[in-house]
């Protein structure tokens, strides 16, 4: 009732599942155009209203930052701030010298690649986030091959480190499985290590219970 969304019944399923657990750690892997942004927004909005979440970090591909900002504002009345190399220069003009800009905003949107640089990652980790959302999380999976995978490996290490620190985690992707079980398992392990098992040869097994 507090959002500008009239959800379809299937979009309420992730919300119900999220509210059944003490903490929300979930992968939403719906196909494109089915409204993962709406589903995630419903969850976050409800957690905010229930007092379970106050500060949220949104990590997205660079080309989706503005789209997320507009959707959060229009549909859920969430005023999020984009932090990138350009906006940071503007913030630093008004903040005390040496201040960490990540501590001054309740809802922050940043690109995954901007956030993964060591100095930025450290500043993000210094802050107490209640929920982390990662859009297009398949781009952050542990790479199956080491060939030309340094960038993706750094993305994976960042969300893994943050996922271990932040209580509530939402992963969104239309293509959760890239064909390699080890990459898919790396995403699930961040949410819950008990989901993934390994046999003696290192083959990935998934706990379906």
CSV table of N, CA and C in Angstrom, one decimal, residues 50-124:
chain,number,residue,atom,x,y,z
A,50,UNK,N,9.2,-2.4,8.5
A,50,UNK,CA,9.2,-3.3,9.7
A,50,UNK,C,10.4,-3.0,10.6
A,51,UNK,N,11.2,-2.0,10.2
A,51,UNK,CA,12.4,-1.6,11.1
A,51,UNK,C,13.5,-2.6,11.1
A,52,UNK,N,13.5,-3.5,10.1
A,52,UNK,CA,14.6,-4.5,10.0
A,52,UNK,C,15.8,-4.0,9.2
A,53,UNK,N,15.6,-3.0,8.4
A,53,UNK,CA,16.6,-2.5,7.5
A,53,UNK,C,16.5,-1.0,7.5
A,54,UNK,N,17.7,-0.4,7.6
A,54,UNK,CA,17.8,1.1,7.6
A,54,UNK,C,18.7,1.6,6.5
A,55,UNK,N,19.9,0.9,6.3
A,55,UNK,CA,20.9,1.3,5.3
A,55,UNK,C,21.0,0.2,4.3
A,56,UNK,N,20.9,0.6,3.0
A,56,UNK,CA,21.0,-0.4,1.9
A,56,UNK,C,22.0,0.0,0.9
A,57,UNK,N,22.8,-0.9,0.5
A,57,UNK,CA,23.9,-0.7,-0.6
A,57,UNK,C,23.4,-1.5,-1.8
A,58,UNK,N,23.2,-0.7,-2.9
A,58,UNK,CA,22.8,-1.3,-4.2
A,58,UNK,C,24.0,-1.3,-5.1
A,59,UNK,N,24.4,-2.5,-5.6
A,59,UNK,CA,25.6,-2.6,-6.5
A,59,UNK,C,25.0,-3.1,-7.8
A,60,UNK,N,25.3,-2.4,-8.9
A,60,UNK,CA,24.7,-2.7,-10.2
A,60,UNK,C,25.8,-2.5,-11.3
A,61,UNK,N,25.6,-3.0,-12.5
A,61,UNK,CA,26.4,-2.6,-13.6
A,61,UNK,C,26.3,-1.1,-13.8
A,62,UNK,N,27.4,-0.5,-14.3
A,62,UNK,CA,27.4,1.0,-14.4
A,62,UNK,C,26.3,1.6,-15.2
A,63,UNK,N,25.8,0.9,-16.2
A,63,UNK,CA,24.8,1.4,-17.1
A,63,UNK,C,23.4,1.3,-16.4
A,64,UNK,N,23.3,0.7,-15.3
A,64,UNK,CA,22.0,0.6,-14.6
A,64,UNK,C,21.8,1.4,-13.4
A,65,UNK,N,22.8,2.2,-13.0
A,65,UNK,CA,22.7,3.0,-11.8
A,65,UNK,C,21.6,4.0,-11.8
A,66,UNK,N,21.4,4.8,-12.9
A,66,UNK,CA,20.4,5.8,-13.0
A,66,UNK,C,19.0,5.1,-13.1
A,67,UNK,N,18.9,4.0,-13.8
A,67,UNK,CA,17.7,3.3,-13.9
A,67,UNK,C,17.2,2.8,-12.5
A,68,UNK,N,18.1,2.3,-11.7
A,68,UNK,CA,17.8,1.9,-10.3
A,68,UNK,C,17.3,3.1,-9.5
A,69,UNK,N,18.0,4.2,-9.6
A,69,UNK,CA,17.7,5.4,-8.8
A,69,UNK,C,16.3,5.8,-9.1
A,70,UNK,N,15.9,5.9,-10.4
A,70,UNK,CA,14.6,6.3,-10.8
A,70,UNK,C,13.5,5.4,-10.4
A,71,UNK,N,13.8,4.1,-10.5
A,71,UNK,CA,12.8,3.1,-10.1
A,71,UNK,C,12.5,3.1,-8.6
A,72,UNK,N,13.6,3.2,-7.8
A,72,UNK,CA,13.4,3.2,-6.4
A,72,UNK,C,12.6,4.4,-6.0
A,73,UNK,N,12.9,5.6,-6.6
A,73,UNK,CA,12.2,6.8,-6.3
A,73,UNK,C,10.7,6.7,-6.7
A,74,UNK,N,10.5,6.3,-8.0
A,74,UNK,CA,9.1,6.3,-8.5
A,74,UNK,C,8.2,5.3,-7.9
A,75,UNK,N,8.7,4.1,-7.8
A,75,UNK,CA,7.8,3.0,-7.3
A,75,UNK,C,7.8,2.9,-5.8
A,76,UNK,N,8.9,3.2,-5.1
A,76,UNK,CA,8.9,2.9,-3.7
A,76,UNK,C,9.3,4.1,-2.8
A,77,UNK,N,9.4,5.3,-3.4
A,77,UNK,CA,9.7,6.5,-2.7
A,77,UNK,C,10.9,6.4,-1.8
A,78,UNK,N,11.9,5.6,-2.4
A,78,UNK,CA,13.2,5.5,-1.7
A,78,UNK,C,14.2,6.4,-2.5
A,79,UNK,N,14.7,7.4,-1.7
A,79,UNK,CA,15.6,8.4,-2.3
A,79,UNK,C,17.1,7.8,-2.2
A,80,UNK,N,17.6,7.2,-3.2
A,80,UNK,CA,18.9,6.7,-3.2
A,80,UNK,C,19.9,7.7,-3.8
A,81,UNK,N,21.1,7.6,-3.3
A,81,UNK,CA,22.2,8.5,-3.8
A,81,UNK,C,23.2,7.6,-4.6
A,82,UNK,N,23.6,8.1,-5.8
A,82,UNK,CA,24.6,7.4,-6.6
A,82,UNK,C,26.0,8.0,-6.2
A,83,UNK,N,26.8,7.1,-5.9
A,83,UNK,CA,28.2,7.5,-5.6
A,83,UNK,C,29.1,6.9,-6.7
A,84,UNK,N,29.8,7.7,-7.4
A,84,UNK,CA,30.8,7.3,-8.4
A,84,UNK,C,31.9,8.4,-8.4
A,85,UNK,N,32.8,8.2,-9.3
A,85,UNK,CA,34.0,9.1,-9.3
A,85,UNK,C,33.6,10.6,-9.5
A,86,UNK,N,32.5,10.8,-10.3
A,86,UNK,CA,32.1,12.2,-10.5
A,86,UNK,C,31.4,12.8,-9.3
A,87,UNK,N,30.3,12.1,-8.9
A,87,UNK,CA,29.5,12.6,-7.8
A,87,UNK,C,30.4,12.7,-6.5
A,88,UNK,N,31.3,11.8,-6.3
A,88,UNK,CA,32.1,11.9,-5.1
A,88,UNK,C,32.9,13.2,-5.0
A,89,UNK,N,33.4,13.7,-6.1
A,89,UNK,CA,34.1,15.0,-6.1
A,89,UNK,C,33.1,16.1,-5.6
A,90,UNK,N,31.9,16.0,-6.0
A,90,UNK,CA,30.9,17.0,-5.5
A,90,UNK,C,30.6,16.9,-4.0
A,91,UNK,N,30.5,15.6,-3.6
A,91,UNK,CA,30.2,15.4,-2.2
A,91,UNK,C,31.4,15.9,-1.3
A,92,UNK,N,32.6,15.6,-1.8
A,92,UNK,CA,33.8,16.0,-1.0
A,92,UNK,C,34.0,17.5,-0.8
A,93,UNK,N,33.3,18.3,-1.6
A,93,UNK,CA,33.4,19.7,-1.5
A,93,UNK,C,32.6,20.1,-0.2
A,94,UNK,N,31.6,19.3,0.2
A,94,UNK,CA,30.8,19.7,1.3
A,94,UNK,C,31.1,18.9,2.6
A,95,UNK,N,31.8,17.8,2.4
A,95,UNK,CA,32.1,17.0,3.6
A,95,UNK,C,33.4,17.4,4.2
A,96,UNK,N,33.6,17.0,5.5
A,96,UNK,CA,34.9,17.3,6.2
A,96,UNK,C,36.0,16.6,5.5
A,97,UNK,N,37.2,17.2,5.5
A,97,UNK,CA,38.4,16.6,4.9
A,97,UNK,C,38.6,15.2,5.4
A,98,UNK,N,38.8,14.3,4.5
A,98,UNK,CA,39.1,12.9,4.9
A,98,UNK,C,37.9,12.1,5.3
A,99,UNK,N,36.7,12.7,5.1
A,99,UNK,CA,35.5,12.0,5.5
A,99,UNK,C,35.2,10.8,4.6
A,100,UNK,N,34.5,9.8,5.1
A,100,UNK,CA,34.1,8.7,4.2
A,100,UNK,C,32.7,9.0,3.7
A,101,UNK,N,32.6,9.3,2.4
A,101,UNK,CA,31.2,9.7,1.9
A,101,UNK,C,30.2,8.6,2.0
A,102,UNK,N,30.6,7.3,2.1
A,102,UNK,CA,29.6,6.2,2.2
A,102,UNK,C,28.8,6.2,3.5
A,103,UNK,N,29.3,7.0,4.5
A,103,UNK,CA,28.6,7.0,5.8
A,103,UNK,C,27.5,8.0,5.9
A,104,UNK,N,27.4,8.9,4.9
A,104,UNK,CA,26.4,10.0,5.0
A,104,UNK,C,25.1,9.7,4.3
A,105,UNK,N,24.9,8.6,3.7
A,105,UNK,CA,23.7,8.4,2.9
A,105,UNK,C,23.1,7.0,3.4
A,106,UNK,N,21.8,7.0,3.4
A,106,UNK,CA,21.0,5.9,3.9
A,106,UNK,C,20.9,4.8,2.8
A,107,UNK,N,20.7,5.2,1.6
A,107,UNK,CA,20.5,4.3,0.5
A,107,UNK,C,21.5,4.7,-0.6
A,108,UNK,N,22.4,3.8,-1.0
A,108,UNK,CA,23.5,4.2,-1.9
A,108,UNK,C,23.5,3.2,-3.1
A,109,UNK,N,23.7,3.8,-4.3
A,109,UNK,CA,23.8,3.0,-5.5
A,109,UNK,C,25.3,3.2,-6.0
A,110,UNK,N,25.9,2.2,-6.4
A,110,UNK,CA,27.3,2.3,-7.0
A,110,UNK,C,27.4,1.2,-8.0
A,111,UNK,N,28.3,1.4,-8.9
A,111,UNK,CA,28.6,0.3,-9.9
A,111,UNK,C,29.5,-0.7,-9.2
A,112,UNK,N,29.3,-2.0,-9.6
A,112,UNK,CA,30.2,-3.0,-9.0
A,112,UNK,C,31.6,-2.8,-9.3
A,113,UNK,N,31.9,-2.3,-10.5
A,113,UNK,CA,33.4,-2.1,-10.9
A,113,UNK,C,34.0,-0.9,-10.2
A,114,UNK,N,33.2,0.1,-9.9
A,114,UNK,CA,33.7,1.2,-9.1
A,114,UNK,C,33.9,0.7,-7.6
A,115,UNK,N,33.0,0.0,-7.1
A,115,UNK,CA,33.1,-0.5,-5.7
A,115,UNK,C,34.2,-1.5,-5.5
A,116,UNK,N,34.7,-2.2,-6.5
A,116,UNK,CA,35.6,-3.2,-6.3
A,116,UNK,C,37.1,-2.7,-6.2
A,117,UNK,N,37.3,-1.5,-6.5
A,117,UNK,CA,38.7,-1.0,-6.4
A,117,UNK,C,39.1,-1.0,-4.9
A,118,UNK,N,40.3,-1.3,-4.6
A,118,UNK,CA,40.7,-1.6,-3.2
A,118,UNK,C,40.3,-0.5,-2.2
A,119,UNK,N,40.6,0.8,-2.5
A,119,UNK,CA,40.3,1.9,-1.6
A,119,UNK,C,38.8,2.1,-1.4
A,120,UNK,N,38.1,2.0,-2.5
A,120,UNK,CA,36.6,2.2,-2.4
A,120,UNK,C,36.0,1.0,-1.6
A,121,UNK,N,36.5,-0.2,-1.9
A,121,UNK,CA,36.0,-1.4,-1.2
A,121,UNK,C,36.2,-1.3,0.3
A,122,UNK,N,37.3,-0.8,0.7
A,122,UNK,CA,37.6,-0.6,2.1
A,122,UNK,C,36.7,0.4,2.8
A,123,UNK,N,36.4,1.5,2.1
A,123,UNK,CA,35.5,2.5,2.6
A,123,UNK,C,34.1,1.9,2.8
A,124,UNK,N,33.7,1.1,1.8
A,124,UNK,CA,32.4,0.5,1.9
A,124,UNK,C,32.3,-0.4,3.1
